PDB file of C-alpha atoms and ligand atoms in Angstrom:
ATOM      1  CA  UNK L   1     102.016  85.863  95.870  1.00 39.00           C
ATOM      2  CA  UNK L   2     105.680  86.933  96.050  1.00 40.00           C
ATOM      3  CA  UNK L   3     105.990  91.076  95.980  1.00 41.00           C
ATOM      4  CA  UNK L   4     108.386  91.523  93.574  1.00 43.00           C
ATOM      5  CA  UNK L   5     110.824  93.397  95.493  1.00 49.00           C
ATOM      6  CA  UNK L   6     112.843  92.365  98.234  1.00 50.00           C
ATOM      7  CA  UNK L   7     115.793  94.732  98.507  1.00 76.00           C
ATOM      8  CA  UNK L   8     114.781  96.350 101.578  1.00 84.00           C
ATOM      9  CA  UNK L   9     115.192  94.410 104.470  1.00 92.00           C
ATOM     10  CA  UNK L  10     112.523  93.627 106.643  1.00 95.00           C
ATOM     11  CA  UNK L  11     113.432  95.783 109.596  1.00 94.00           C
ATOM     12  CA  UNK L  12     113.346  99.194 107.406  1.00 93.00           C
ATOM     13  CA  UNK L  13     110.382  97.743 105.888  1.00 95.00           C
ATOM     14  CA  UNK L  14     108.584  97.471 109.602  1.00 96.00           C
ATOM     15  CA  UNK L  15     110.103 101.077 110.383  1.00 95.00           C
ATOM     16  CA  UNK L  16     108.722 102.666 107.365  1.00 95.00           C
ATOM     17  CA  UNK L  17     105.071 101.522 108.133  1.00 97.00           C
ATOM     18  CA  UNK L  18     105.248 102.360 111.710  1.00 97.00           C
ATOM     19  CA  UNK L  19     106.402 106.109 109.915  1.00 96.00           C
ATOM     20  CA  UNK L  20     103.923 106.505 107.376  1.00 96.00           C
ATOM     21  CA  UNK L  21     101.140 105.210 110.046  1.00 96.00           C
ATOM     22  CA  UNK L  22     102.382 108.122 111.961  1.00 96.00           C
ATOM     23  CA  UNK L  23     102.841 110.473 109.128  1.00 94.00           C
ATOM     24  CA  UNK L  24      98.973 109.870 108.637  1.00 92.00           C
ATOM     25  CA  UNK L  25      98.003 111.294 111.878  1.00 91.00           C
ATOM     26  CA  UNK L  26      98.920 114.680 110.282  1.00 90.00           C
ATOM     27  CA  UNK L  27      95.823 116.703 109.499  1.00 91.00           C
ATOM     28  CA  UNK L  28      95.611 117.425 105.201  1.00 90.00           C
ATOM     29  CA  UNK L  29      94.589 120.551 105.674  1.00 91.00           C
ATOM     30  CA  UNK L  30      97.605 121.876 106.748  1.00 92.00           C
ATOM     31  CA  UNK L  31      99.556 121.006 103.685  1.00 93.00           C
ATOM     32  CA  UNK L  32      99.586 123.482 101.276  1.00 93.00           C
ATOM     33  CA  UNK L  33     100.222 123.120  97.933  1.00 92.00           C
ATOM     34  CA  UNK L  34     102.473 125.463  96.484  1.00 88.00           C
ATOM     35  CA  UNK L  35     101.987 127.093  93.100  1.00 85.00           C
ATOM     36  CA  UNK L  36      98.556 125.004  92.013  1.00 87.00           C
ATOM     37  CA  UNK L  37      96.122 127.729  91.226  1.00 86.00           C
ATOM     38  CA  UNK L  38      92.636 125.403  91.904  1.00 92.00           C
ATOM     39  CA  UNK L  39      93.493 123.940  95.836  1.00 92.00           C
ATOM     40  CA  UNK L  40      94.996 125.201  98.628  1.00 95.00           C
ATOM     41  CA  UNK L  41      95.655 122.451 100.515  1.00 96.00           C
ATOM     42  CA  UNK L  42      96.294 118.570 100.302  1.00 96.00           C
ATOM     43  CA  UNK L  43      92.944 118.044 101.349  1.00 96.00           C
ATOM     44  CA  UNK L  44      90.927 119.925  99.213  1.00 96.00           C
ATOM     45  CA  UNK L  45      92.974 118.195  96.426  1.00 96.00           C
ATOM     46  CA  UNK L  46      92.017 114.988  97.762  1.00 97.00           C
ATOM     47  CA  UNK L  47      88.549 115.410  98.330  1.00 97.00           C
ATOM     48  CA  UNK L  48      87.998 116.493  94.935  1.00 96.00           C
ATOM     49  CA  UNK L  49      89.433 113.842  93.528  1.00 96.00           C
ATOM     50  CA  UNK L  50      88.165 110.641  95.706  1.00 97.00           C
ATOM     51  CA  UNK L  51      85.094 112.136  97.134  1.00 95.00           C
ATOM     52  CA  UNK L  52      82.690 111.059  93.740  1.00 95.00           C
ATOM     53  CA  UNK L  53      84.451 108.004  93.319  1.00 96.00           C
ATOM     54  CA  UNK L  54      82.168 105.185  92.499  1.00 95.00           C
ATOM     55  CA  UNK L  55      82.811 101.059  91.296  1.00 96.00           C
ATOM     56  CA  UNK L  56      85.601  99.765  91.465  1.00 97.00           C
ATOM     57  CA  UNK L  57      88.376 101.352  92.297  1.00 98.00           C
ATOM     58  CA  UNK L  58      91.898  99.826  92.518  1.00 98.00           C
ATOM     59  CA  UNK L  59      94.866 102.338  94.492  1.00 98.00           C
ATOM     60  CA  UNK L  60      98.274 100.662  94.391  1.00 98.00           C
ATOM     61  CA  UNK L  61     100.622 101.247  97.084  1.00 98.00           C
ATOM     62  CA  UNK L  62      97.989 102.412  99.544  1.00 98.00           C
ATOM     63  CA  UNK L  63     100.468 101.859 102.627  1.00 98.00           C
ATOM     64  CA  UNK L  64      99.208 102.718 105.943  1.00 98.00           C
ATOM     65  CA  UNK L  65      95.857 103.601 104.416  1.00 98.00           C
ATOM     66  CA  UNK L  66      96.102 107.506 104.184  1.00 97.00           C
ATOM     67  CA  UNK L  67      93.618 107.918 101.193  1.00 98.00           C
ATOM     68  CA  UNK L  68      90.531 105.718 103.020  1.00 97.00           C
ATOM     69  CA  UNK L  69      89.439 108.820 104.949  1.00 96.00           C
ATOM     70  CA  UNK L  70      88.742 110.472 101.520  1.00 97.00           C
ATOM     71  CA  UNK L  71      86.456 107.656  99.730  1.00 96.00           C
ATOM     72  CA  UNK L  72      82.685 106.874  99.397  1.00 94.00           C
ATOM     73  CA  UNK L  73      82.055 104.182 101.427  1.00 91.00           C
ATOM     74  CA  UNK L  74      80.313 102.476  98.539  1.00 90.00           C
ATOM     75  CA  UNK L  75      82.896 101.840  96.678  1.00 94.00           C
ATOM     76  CA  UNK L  76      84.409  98.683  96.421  1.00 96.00           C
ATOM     77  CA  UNK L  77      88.252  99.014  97.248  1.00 97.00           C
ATOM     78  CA  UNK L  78      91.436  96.652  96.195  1.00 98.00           C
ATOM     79  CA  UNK L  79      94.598  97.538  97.278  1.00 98.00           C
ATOM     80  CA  UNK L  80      97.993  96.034  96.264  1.00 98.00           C
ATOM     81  CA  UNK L  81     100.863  96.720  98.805  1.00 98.00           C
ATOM     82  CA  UNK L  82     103.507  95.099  98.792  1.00 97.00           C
ATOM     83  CA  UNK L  83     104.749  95.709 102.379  1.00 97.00           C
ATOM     84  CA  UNK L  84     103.313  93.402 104.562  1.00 98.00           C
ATOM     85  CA  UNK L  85     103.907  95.396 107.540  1.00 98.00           C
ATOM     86  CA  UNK L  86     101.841  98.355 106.426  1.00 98.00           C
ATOM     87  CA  UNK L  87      98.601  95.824 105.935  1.00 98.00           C
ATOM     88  CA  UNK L  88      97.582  95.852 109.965  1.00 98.00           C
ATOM     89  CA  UNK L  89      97.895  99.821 109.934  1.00 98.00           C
ATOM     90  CA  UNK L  90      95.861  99.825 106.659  1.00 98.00           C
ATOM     91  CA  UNK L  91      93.251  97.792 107.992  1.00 97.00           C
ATOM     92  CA  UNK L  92      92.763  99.377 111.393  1.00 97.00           C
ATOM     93  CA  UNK L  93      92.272 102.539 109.712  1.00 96.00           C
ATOM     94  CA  UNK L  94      89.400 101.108 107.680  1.00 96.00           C
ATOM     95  CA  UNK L  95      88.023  99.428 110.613  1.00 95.00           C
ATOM     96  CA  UNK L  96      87.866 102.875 112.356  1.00 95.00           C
ATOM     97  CA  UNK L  97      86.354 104.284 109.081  1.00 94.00           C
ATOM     98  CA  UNK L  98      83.599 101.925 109.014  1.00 91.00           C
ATOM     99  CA  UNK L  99      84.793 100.395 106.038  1.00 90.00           C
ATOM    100  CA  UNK L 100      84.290  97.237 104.883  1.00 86.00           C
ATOM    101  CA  UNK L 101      84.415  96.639 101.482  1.00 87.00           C
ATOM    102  CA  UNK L 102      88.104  96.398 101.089  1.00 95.00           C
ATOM    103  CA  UNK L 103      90.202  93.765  99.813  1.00 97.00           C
ATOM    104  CA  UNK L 104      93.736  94.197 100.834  1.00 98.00           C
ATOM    105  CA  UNK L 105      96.560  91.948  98.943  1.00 98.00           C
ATOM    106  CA  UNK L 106     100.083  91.617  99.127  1.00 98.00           C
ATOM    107  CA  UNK L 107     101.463  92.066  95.440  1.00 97.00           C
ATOM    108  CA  UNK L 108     103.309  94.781  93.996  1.00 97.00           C
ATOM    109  CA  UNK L 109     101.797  97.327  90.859  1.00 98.00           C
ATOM    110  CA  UNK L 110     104.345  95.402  88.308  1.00 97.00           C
ATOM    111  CA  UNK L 111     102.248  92.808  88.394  1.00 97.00           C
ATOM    112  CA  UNK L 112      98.413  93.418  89.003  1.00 98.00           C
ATOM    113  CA  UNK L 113      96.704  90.124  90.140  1.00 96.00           C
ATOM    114  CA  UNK L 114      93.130  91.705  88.712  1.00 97.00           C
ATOM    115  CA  UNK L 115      91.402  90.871  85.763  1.00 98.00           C
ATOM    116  CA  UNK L 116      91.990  92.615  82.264  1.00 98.00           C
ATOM    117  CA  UNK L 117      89.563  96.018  82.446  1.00 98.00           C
ATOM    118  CA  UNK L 118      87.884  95.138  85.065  1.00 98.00           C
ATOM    119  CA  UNK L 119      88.640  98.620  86.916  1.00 98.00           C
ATOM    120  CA  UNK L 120      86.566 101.841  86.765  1.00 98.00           C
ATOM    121  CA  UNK L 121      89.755 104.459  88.847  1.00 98.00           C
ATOM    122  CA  UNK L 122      93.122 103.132  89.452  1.00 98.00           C
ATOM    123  CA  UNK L 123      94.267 105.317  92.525  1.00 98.00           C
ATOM    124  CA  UNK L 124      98.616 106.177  92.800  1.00 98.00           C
ATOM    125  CA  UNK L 125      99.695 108.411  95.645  1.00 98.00           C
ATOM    126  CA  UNK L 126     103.402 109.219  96.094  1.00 97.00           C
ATOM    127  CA  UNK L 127     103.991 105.237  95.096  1.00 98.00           C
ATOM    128  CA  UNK L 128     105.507 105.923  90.995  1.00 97.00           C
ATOM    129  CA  UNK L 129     108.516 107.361  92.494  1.00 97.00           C
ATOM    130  CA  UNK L 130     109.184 103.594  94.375  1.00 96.00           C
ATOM    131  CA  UNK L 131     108.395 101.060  92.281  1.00 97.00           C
ATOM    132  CA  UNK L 132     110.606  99.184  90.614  1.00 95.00           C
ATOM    133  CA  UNK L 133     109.633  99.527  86.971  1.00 94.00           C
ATOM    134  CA  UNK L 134     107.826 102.290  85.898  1.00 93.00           C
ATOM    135  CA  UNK L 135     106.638 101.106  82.337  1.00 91.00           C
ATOM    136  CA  UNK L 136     105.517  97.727  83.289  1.00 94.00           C
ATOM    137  CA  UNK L 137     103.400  99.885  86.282  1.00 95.00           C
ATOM    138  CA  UNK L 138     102.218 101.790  83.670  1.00 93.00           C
ATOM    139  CA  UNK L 139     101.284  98.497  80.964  1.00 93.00           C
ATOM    140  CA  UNK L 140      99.397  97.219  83.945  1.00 96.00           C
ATOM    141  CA  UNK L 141      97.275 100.161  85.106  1.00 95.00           C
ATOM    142  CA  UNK L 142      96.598 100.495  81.628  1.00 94.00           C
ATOM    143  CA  UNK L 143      95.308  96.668  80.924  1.00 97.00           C
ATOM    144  CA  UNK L 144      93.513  96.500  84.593  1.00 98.00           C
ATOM    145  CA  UNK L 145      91.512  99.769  83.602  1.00 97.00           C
ATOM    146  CA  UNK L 146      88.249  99.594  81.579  1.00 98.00           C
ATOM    147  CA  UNK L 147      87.827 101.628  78.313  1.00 96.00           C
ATOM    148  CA  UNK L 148      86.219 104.282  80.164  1.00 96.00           C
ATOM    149  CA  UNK L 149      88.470 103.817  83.478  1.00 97.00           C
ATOM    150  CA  UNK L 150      90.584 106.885  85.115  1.00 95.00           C
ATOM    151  CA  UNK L 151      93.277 106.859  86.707  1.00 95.00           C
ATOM    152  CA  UNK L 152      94.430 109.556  89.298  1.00 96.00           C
ATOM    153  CA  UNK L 153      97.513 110.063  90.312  1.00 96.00           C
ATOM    154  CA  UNK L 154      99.481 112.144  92.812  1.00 96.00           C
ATOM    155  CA  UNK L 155     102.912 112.080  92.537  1.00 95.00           C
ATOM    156  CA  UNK L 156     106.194 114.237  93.453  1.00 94.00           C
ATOM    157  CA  UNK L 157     108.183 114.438  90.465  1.00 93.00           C
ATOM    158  CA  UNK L 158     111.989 115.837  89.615  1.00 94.00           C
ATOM    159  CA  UNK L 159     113.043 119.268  89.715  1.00 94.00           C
ATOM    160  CA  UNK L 160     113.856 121.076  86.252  1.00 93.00           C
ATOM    161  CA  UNK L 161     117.721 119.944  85.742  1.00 94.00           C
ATOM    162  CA  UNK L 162     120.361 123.004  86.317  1.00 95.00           C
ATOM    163  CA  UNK L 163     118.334 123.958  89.415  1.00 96.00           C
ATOM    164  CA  UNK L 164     119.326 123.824  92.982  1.00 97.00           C
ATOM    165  CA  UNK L 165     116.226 121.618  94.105  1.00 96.00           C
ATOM    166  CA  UNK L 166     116.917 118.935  91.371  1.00 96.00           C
ATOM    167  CA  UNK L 167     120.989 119.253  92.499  1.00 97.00           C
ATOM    168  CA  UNK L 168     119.744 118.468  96.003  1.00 97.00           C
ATOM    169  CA  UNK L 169     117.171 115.608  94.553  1.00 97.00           C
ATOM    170  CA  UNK L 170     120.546 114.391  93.239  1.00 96.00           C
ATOM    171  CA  UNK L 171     122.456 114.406  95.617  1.00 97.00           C
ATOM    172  CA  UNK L 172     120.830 112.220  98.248  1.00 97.00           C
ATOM    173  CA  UNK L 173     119.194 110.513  96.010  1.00 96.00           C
ATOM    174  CA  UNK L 174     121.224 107.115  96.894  1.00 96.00           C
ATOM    175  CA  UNK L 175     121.013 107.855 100.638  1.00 95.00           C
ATOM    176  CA  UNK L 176     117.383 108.519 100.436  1.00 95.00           C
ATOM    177  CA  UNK L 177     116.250 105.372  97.833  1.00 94.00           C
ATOM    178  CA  UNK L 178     118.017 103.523 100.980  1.00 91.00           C
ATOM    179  CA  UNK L 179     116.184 105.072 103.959  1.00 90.00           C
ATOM    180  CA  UNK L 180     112.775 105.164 102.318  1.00 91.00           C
ATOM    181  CA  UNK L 181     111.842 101.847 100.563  1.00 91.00           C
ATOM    182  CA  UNK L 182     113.180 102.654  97.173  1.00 93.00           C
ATOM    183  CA  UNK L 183     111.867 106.200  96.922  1.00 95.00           C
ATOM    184  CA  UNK L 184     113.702 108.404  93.991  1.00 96.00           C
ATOM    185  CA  UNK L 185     113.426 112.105  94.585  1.00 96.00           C
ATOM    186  CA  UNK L 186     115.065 112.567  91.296  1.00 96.00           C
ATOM    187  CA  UNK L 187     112.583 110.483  89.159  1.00 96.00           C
ATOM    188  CA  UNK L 188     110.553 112.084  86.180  1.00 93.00           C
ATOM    189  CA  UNK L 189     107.363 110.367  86.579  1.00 93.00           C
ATOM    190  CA  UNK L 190     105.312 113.194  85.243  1.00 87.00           C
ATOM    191  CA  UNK L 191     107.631 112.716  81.781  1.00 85.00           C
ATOM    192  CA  UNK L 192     107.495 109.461  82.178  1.00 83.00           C
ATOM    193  CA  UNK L 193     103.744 108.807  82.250  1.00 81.00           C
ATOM    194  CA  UNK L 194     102.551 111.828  79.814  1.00 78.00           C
ATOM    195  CA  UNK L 195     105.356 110.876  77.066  1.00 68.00           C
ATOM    196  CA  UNK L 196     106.396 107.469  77.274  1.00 54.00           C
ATOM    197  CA  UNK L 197     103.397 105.974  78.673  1.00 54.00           C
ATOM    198  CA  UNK L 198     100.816 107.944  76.923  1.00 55.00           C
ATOM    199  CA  UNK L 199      97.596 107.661  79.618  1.00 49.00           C
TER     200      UNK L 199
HETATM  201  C1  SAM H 201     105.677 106.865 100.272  1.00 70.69           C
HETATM  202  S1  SAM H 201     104.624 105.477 100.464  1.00 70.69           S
HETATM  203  C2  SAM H 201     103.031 106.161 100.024  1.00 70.69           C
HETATM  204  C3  SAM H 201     101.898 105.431 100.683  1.00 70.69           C
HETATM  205  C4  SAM H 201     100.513 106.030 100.383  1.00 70.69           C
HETATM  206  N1  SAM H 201     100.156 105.811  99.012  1.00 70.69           N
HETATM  207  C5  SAM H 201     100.494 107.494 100.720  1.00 70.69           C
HETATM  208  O1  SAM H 201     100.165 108.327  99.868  1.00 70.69           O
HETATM  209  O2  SAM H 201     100.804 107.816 101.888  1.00 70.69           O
HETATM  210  C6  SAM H 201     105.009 104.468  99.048  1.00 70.69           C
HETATM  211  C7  SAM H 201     104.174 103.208  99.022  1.00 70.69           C
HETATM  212  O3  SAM H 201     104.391 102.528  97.791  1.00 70.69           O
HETATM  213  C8  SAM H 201     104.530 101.159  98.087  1.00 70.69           C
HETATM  214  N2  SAM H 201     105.278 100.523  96.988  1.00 70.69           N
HETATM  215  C9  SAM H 201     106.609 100.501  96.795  1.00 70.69           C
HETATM  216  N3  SAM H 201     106.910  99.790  95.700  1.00 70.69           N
HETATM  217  C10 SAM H 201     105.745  99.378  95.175  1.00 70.69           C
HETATM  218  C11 SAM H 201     105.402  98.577  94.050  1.00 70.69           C
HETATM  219  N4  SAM H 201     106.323  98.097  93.231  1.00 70.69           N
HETATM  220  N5  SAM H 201     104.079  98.320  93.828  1.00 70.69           N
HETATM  221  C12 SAM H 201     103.128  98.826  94.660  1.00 70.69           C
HETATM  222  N6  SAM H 201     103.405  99.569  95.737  1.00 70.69           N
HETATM  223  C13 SAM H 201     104.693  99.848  95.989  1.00 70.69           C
HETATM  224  C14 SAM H 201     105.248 101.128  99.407  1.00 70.69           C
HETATM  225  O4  SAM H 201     105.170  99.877 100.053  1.00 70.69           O
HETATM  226  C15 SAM H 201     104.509 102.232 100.132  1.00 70.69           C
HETATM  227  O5  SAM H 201     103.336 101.770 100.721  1.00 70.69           O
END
């Protein structure tokens, strides 16, 4: 299938997954989360989120394959990325994991090539703030999830407007969409999903 984006050209798109591969090698623990009362850390966030997953579970925009370390290995995994030079990263990482029950495709979360609520946790992680069309994303998690699906998400979202941080989200926003495969500093996601898209 054809990702449907093609903006970035191929070089950047090579250079990104060689940085995010690298970015991975950076131990979770040692990010700390700033002003969320229940976790400390990045890690303790994402164990207690991925470490009872169970079924299927569906994470779009996996990249270099940062979330794998965090997963039962029962589980049986699809991910849908839509830059083909992340895929080799992705799968050595599972290979060194010991897992096997993956199923890696190249698509993009527009357009899920899964079956209507067929999945029991769609899994985002810093991957709203790139893609191209946030309410289609949204319509598809929505139709690829079962009745009684979940979907967890971790996102970074916009600053509150008037404030220096969301000035500064503004600002480079065009330089940094550029640089980083289509990533918007400035984007309300969390709006976006809890009023518009109603999860
Ligand atoms: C900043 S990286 C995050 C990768 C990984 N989820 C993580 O947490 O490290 C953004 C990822 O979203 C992917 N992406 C961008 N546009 C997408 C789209 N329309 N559908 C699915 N994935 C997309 C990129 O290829 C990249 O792998």
């Amino acid at each position: 299938m054809t990702p449907h984006r093609q903006t970035t050209p191929d070089w950047l798109k090579r250079l990104f997954a060689w940085g995010m591969a690298k970015a991975n090698t950076a131990d979770h623990s040692t990010i700390k989360l700033k002003g969320c009362s229940s976790y400390e850390t990045m890690a303790q966030l994402k164990q207690a989120l991925f470490a009872d997953l169970d079924g299927r579970v569906l994470e779009i925009g996996p990249g270099a394959g940062v979330n794998l370390s965090y997963y039962p290995t029962n589980i049986q995994w699809i991910g849908i990325e839509p830059n083909p030079f992340m895929h080799s990263y992705l799968k050595q990482e599972a290979e060194r994991l010991g897992l096997h029950n993956i199923k890696l495709r190249l698509g993009s979360a527009e357009r899920l090539e899964v079956e209507d609520n067929s999945i029991d946790i769609v899994v985002s992680t810093h991957v709203l703030c790139s893609v191209t069309n946030l309410a289609t994303t949204s319509r598809e998690i929505r139709r690829v999830l079962k009745p009684d699906g979940r979907f967890l998400f971790i996102e970074h979202v916009a600053a509150q407007c008037g404030t220096w941080t969301r000035r500064i989200q503004d600002g480079i926003e065009p330089v940094w969409k550029t640089m980083f495969d289509n990533c918007h500093p400035n984007r309300e996601t969390g709006k976006i999903i809890y009023r518009k898209c109603r999860f």
